[in-house]
Coordinates of C-alpha atoms in Angstrom, one line a residue:
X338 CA 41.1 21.7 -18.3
X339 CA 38.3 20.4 -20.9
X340 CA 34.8 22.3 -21.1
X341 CA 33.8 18.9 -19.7
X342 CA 35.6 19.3 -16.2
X343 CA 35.3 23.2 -15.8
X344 CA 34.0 23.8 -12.8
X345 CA 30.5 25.3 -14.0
X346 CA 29.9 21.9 -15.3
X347 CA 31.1 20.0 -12.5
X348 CA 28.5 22.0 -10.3
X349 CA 25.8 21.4 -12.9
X350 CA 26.4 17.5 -12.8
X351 CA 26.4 17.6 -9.1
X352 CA 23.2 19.7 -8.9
X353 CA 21.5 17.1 -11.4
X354 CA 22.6 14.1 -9.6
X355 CA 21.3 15.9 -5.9
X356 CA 18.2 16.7 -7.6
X357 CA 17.4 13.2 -9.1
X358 CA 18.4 11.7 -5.3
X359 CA 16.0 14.3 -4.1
X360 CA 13.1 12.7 -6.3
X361 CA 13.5 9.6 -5.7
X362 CA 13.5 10.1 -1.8
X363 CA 10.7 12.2 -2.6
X364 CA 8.6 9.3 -4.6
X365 CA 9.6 6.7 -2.4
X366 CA 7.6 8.6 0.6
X367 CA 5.1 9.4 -1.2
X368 CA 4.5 5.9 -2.6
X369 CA 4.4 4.9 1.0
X370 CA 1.1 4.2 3.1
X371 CA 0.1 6.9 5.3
X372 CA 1.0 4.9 8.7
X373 CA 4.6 4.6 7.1
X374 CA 5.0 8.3 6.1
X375 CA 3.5 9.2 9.3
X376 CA 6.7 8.4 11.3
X377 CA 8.6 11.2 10.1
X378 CA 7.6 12.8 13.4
X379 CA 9.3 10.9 15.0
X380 CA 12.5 11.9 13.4
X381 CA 15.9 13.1 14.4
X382 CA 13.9 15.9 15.8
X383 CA 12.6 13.8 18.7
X384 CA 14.6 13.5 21.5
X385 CA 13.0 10.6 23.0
X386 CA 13.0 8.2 19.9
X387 CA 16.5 9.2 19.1
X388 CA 17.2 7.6 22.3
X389 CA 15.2 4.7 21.7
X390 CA 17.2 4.0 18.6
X391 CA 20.4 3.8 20.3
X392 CA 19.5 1.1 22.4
X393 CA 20.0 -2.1 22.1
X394 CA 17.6 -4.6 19.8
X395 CA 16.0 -6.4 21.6
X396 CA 14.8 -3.0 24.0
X397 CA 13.8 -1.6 21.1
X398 CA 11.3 -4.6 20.1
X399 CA 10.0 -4.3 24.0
X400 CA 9.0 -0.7 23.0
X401 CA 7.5 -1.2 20.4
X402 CA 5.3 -3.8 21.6
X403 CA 4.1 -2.3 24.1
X404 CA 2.1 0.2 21.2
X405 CA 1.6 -3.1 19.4
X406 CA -0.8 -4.2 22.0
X407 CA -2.1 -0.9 22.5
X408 CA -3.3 -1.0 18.6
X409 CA -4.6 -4.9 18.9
X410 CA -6.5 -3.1 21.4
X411 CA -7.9 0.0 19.6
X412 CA -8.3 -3.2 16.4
X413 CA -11.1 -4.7 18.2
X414 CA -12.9 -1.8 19.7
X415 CA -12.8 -1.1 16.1
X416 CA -11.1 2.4 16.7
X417 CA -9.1 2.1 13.5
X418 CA -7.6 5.4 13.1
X419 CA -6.3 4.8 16.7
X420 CA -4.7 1.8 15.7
X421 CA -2.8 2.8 12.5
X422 CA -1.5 5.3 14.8
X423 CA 0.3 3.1 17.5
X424 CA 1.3 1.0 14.5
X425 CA 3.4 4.3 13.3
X426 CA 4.9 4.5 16.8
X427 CA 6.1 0.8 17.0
X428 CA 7.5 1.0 13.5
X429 CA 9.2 4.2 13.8
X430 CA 11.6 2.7 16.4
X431 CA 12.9 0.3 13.2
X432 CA 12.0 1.8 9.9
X433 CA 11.2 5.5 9.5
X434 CA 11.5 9.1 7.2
X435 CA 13.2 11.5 8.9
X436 CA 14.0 15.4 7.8
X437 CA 17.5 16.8 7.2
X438 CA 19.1 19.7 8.2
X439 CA 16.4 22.4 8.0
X440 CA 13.6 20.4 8.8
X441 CA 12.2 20.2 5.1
X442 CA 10.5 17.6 3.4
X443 CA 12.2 17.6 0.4
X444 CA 15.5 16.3 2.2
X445 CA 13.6 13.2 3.2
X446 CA 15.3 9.9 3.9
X447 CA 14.2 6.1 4.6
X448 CA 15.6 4.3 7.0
X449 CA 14.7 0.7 6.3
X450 CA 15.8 -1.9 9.4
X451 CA 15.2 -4.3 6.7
X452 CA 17.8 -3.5 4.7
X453 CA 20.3 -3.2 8.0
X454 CA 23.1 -6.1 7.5
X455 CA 23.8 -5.8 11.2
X456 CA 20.0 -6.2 11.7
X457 CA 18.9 -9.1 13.9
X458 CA 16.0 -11.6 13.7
X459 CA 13.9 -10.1 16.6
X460 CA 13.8 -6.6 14.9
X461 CA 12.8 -8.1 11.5
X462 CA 10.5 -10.0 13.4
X463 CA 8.3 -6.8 14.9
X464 CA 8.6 -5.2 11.5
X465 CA 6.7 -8.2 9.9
X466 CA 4.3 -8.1 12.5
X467 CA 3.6 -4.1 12.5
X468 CA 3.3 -4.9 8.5
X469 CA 0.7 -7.5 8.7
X470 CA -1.0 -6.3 11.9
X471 CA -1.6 -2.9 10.0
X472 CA -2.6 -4.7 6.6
X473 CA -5.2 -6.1 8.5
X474 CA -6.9 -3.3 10.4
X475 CA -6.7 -1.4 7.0
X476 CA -8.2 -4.1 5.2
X477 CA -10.9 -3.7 7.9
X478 CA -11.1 0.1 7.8
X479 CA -11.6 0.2 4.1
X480 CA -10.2 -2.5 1.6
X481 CA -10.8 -1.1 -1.5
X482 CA -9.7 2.4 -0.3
X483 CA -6.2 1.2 1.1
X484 CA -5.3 -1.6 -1.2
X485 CA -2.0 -0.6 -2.4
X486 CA -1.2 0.4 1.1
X487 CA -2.1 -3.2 2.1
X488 CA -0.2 -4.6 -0.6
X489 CA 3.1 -2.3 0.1
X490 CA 2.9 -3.5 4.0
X491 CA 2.7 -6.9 2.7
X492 CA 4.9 -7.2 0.5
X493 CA 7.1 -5.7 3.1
X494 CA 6.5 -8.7 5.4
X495 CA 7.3 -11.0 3.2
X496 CA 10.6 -9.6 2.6
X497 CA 11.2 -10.9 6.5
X498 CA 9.1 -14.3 5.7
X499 CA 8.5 -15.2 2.6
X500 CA 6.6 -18.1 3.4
X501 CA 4.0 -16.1 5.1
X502 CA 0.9 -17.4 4.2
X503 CA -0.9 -13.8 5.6
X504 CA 1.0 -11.9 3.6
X505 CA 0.5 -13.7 0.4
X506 CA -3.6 -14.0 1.1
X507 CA -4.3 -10.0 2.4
X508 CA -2.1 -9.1 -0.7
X509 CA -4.0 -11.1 -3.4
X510 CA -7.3 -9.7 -1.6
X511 CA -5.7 -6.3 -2.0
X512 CA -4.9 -6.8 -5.4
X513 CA -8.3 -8.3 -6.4
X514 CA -9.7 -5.3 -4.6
X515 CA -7.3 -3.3 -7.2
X516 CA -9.0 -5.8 -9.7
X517 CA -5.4 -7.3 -10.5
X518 CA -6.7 -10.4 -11.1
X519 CA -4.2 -12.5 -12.3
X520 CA -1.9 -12.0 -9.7
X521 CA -4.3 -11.6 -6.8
X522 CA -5.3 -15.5 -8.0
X523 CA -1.0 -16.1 -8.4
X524 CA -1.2 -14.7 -4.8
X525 CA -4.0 -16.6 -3.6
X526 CA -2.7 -19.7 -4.7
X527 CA 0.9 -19.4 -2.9
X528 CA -1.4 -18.5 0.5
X529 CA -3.7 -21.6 -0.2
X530 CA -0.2 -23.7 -0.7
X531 CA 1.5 -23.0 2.4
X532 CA -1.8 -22.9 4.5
X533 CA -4.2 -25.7 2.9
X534 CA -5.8 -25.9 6.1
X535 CA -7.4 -22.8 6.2
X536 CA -10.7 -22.8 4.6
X537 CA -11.1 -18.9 4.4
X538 CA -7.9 -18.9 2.3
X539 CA -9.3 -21.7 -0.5
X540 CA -12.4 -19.9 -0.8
X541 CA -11.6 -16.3 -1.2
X542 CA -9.2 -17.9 -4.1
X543 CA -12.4 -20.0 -5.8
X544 CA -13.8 -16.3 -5.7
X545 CA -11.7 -14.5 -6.9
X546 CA -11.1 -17.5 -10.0
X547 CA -14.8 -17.3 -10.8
X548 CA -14.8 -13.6 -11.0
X549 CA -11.4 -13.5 -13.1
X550 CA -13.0 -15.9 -15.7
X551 CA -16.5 -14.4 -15.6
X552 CA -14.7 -11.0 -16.7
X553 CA -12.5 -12.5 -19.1
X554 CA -15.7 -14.4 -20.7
X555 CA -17.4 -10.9 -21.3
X556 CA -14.4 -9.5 -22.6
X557 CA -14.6 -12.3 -25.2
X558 CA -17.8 -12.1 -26.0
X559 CA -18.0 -8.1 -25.9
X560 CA -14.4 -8.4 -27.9
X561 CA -15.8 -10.9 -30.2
X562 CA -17.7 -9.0 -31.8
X563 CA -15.1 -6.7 -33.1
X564 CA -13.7 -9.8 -35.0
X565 CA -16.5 -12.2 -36.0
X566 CA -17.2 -12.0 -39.1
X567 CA -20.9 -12.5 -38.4
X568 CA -20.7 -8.8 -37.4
X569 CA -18.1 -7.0 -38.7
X570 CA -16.8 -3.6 -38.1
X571 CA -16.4 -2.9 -41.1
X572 CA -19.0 -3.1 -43.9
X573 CA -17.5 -4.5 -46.7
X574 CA -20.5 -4.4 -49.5
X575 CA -20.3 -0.6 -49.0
X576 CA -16.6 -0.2 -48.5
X577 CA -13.9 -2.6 -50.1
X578 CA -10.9 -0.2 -49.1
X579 CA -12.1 -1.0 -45.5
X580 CA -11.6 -4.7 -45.6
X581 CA -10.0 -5.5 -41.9
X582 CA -6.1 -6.6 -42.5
X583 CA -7.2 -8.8 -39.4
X584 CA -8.8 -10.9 -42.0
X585 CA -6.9 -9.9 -44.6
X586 CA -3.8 -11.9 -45.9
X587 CA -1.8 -8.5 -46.2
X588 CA -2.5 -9.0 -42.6
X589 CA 0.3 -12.1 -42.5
X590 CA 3.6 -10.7 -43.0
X591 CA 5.9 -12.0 -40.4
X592 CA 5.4 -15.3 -37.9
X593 CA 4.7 -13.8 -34.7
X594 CA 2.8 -11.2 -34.2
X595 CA 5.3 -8.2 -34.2
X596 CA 4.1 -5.1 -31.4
X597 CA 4.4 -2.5 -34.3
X598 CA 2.3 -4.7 -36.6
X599 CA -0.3 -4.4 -33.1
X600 CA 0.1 -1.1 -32.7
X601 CA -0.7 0.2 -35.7
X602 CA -3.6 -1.7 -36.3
X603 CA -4.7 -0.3 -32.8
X604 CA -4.2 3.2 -34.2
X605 CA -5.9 2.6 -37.5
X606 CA -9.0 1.4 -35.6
X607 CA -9.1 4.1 -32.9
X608 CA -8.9 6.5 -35.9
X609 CA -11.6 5.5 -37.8
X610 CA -14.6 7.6 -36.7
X611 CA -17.0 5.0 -38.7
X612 CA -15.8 2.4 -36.8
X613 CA -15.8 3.9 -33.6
X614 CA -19.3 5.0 -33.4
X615 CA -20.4 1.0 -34.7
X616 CA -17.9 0.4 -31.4
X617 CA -20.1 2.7 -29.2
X618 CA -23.1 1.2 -30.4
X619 CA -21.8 -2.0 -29.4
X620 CA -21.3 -0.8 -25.9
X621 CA -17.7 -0.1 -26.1
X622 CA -16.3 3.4 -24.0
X623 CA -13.7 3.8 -27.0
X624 CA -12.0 6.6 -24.5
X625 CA -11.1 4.6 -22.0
X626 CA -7.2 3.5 -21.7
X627 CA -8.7 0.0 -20.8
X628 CA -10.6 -0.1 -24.2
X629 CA -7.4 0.7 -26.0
X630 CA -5.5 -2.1 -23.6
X631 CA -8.1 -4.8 -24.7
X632 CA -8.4 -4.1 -28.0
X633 CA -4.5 -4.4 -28.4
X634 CA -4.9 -8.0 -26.5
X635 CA -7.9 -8.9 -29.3
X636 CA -5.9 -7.5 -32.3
X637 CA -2.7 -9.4 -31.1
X638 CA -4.9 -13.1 -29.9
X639 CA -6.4 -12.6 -33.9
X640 CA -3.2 -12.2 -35.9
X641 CA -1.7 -14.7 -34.0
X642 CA -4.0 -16.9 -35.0
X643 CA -4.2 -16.5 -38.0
X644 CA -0.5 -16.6 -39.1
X645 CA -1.0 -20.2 -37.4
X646 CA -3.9 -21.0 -39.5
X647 CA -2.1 -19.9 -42.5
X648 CA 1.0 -21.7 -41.8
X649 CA -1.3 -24.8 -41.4
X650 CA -2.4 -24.7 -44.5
X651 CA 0.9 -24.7 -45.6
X652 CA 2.1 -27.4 -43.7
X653 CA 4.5 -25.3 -41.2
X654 CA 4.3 -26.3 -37.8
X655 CA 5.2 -22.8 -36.0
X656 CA 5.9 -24.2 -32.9
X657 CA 8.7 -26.6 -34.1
X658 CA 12.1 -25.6 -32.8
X659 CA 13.3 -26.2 -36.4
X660 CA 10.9 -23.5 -37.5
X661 CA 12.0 -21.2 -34.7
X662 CA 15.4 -21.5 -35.2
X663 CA 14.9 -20.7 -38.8
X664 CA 12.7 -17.4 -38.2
X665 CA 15.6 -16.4 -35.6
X666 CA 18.2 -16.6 -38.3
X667 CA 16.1 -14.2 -40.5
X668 CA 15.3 -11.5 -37.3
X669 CA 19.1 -12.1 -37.0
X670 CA 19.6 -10.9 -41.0
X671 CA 17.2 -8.4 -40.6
X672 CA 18.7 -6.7 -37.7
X673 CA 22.1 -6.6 -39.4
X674 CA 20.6 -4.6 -42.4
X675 CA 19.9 -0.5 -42.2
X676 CA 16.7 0.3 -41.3
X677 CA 15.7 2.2 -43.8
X678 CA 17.6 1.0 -47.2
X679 CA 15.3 -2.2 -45.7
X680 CA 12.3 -0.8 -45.5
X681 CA 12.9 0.9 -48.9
X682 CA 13.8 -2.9 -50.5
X683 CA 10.4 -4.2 -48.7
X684 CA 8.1 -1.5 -50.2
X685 CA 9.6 -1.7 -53.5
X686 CA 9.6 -5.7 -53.4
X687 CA 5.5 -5.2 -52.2
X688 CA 4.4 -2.7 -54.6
X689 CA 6.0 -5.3 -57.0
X690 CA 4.5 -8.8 -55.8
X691 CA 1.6 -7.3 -54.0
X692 CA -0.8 -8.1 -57.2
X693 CA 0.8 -11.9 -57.1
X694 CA 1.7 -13.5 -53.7
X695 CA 0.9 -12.1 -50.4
X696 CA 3.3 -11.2 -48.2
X697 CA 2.5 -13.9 -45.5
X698 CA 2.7 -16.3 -48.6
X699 CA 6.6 -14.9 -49.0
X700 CA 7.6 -15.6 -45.6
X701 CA 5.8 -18.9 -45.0
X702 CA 7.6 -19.8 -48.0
X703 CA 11.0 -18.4 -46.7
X704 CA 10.2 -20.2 -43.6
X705 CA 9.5 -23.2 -45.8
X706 CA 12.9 -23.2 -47.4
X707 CA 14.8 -23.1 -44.0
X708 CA 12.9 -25.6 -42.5
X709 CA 14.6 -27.9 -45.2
X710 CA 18.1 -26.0 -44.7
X711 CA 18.2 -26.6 -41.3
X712 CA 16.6 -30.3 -41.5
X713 CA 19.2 -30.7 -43.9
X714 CA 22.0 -29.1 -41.8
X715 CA 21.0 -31.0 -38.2
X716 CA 20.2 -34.5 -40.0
X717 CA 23.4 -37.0 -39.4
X718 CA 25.2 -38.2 -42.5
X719 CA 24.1 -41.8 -43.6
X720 CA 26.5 -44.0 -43.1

């Protein structure tokens, strides 16, 4: 027997793998909205749901709409809290945590009806309802509290229909709530396609356009600033070592603009205490992970743009497939070549050339030469 099958290591690997089962039951209840965690009372620990389970379909969707109704009752006497209640009852007769042996939590186990192959359409069809139904009277509980329960439930019914035009509209509220913009309007949109009709639908989407783009215009302008060379962060006439690569053509090596290239830009700026206190003054809350999350969007928006500038001037069209192909065949190259006798070969071939041609000149003119090569290559002979 090898030390990897002795016994002690067998146990070991079976202990891990329990453990990491354990955690992920464990996350997946707690990521769970309270009306859905809720119905691990109801578990093999009561008598009377065990015997509701064991009946047929179709009794079990009678039961639970009977506390259905009960919570569309509670729903417009505005007794909320009621409500989410009866909504745990209906749903625990379909989907449901329950408790192993022992009665602890941390042997916790979804059982999701949805997921059932032998499940029918009547039971799939009281789940979607208890989702929505409950999305709703959280949404008029407390939107902004509950959002990610509302969007959990939702997208939950629209695993059972997803042509629900509810679902799609109470998640994209709950993710504007979350300020998700983007896909809140994604969301929006799909609700506004498969109901144009409704009216309530269409405007909560203009809404939530107008408040997407009003942000994203004062991230601009705020943003701007960081970049416009009317107002730079960096004061050139009294420091020349601080001249901003973003400007810079030792800013240009490479066609796209490469994550690392983004990131360490990022971490040169957020380093400079200089810079961060003109950033402050400017209004910026440089400790916020949101700063740090725009400012990478900025930083990547203004080296793109100006590696397309520079390959303008150059007469490179960056977006031709030629061009592509050719920059693909070099990341192929340079992926084939060790890391590090490569990045030894770059810094000597910089501290070489760095006094005579940029290094954005160097691979413009690389991707110069196999635009011809491939030209050359893909043209058809004359005849």
């Amino acid at each position: 027997m090898t030390v990897e099958h002795t016994p002690a290591t067998l146990f070991a690997r079976a202990v891990n793998i329990k453990r990491a089962m354990l955690a992920d039951a464990r996350r997946e209840y707690e990521e769970a909205p309270s009306f859905v965690r809720c119905t691990v009372i109801h578990d093999e620990f009561d008598a009377r749901y065990q015997a509701v389970r064991a009946l047929s379909t179709h009794e079990r969707a009678e039961f639970s709409r009977k506390y259905i109704a009960q919570a569309n009752e509670a729903v417009v006497d505005e007794l909320y809290d009621d409500a989410m209640e009866h909504y745990t009852d209906a749903l625990a007769v379909f989907c449901y945590f329950a408790r192993g042996e022992g009665a602890s939590t941390s042997t916790l186990a979804y059982t999701d009806y949805l997921e059932d192959d032998d499940g029918d359409d009547e039971g799939r069809e009281i789940v979607k309802t208890i989702m929505l139904n409950a999305s709703a009277c959280l949404m008029n509980k407390d939107l902004k509290t509950h959002a990610k329960d509302v969007v959990w439930a939702c997208g939950h019914a629209l695993r059972v229909d997803e042509r629900s035009a509810k679902a799609y509209y109470r998640r994209g509220k709950a993710l504007a709530a979350l300020e998700e913009h983007e896909q809140a309007m994604k969301d929006l949109k799909r609700a506004v396609e498969l109901a144009p009709d409704d009216a309530q639908y269409a405007r909560t989407l203009a809404q939530c356009t107008r408040v997407h783009v009003h942000r994203e215009q004062q991230a601009r302008r705020v943003f701007g600033k960081m970049f416009n060379a009317g107002a730079p962060l960096y004061d050139d006439a009294n420091n020349d070592e601080k001249t901003s690569p973003l400007t810079s053509e030792r800013s240009m090596s490479g066609t796209l603009p490469y994550e690392s290239e983004v990131s360490n830009e990022v971490e040169r700026v957020l380093s400079d205490e200089d810079l961060m206190e003109k950033a402050r003054a400017m209004g910026f809350d440089v400790d916020e992970d949101a700063f740090r999350e725009e400012l990478a969007a900025r930083v990547r928006e203004q080296i793109l743009r100006d590696k397309l500038e520079r390959a303008k001037d150059l007469g490179i069209d960056l977006n031709d497939e030629r061009v592509k192909q050719a920059m693909d065949f070099f990341d192929r190259q340079k992926a084939k070549t060790n890391v590090h006798g490569r990045r030894d070969a770059l810094n000597s071939l910089a501290s070489t050339w760095t006094s005579y041609v940029s290094p954005a000149l160097l691979t413009l003119i690389f991707c110069r030469v196999a635009y011809v090569i491939i030209t050359l290559i893909t043209s058809p002979l004359p005849p």
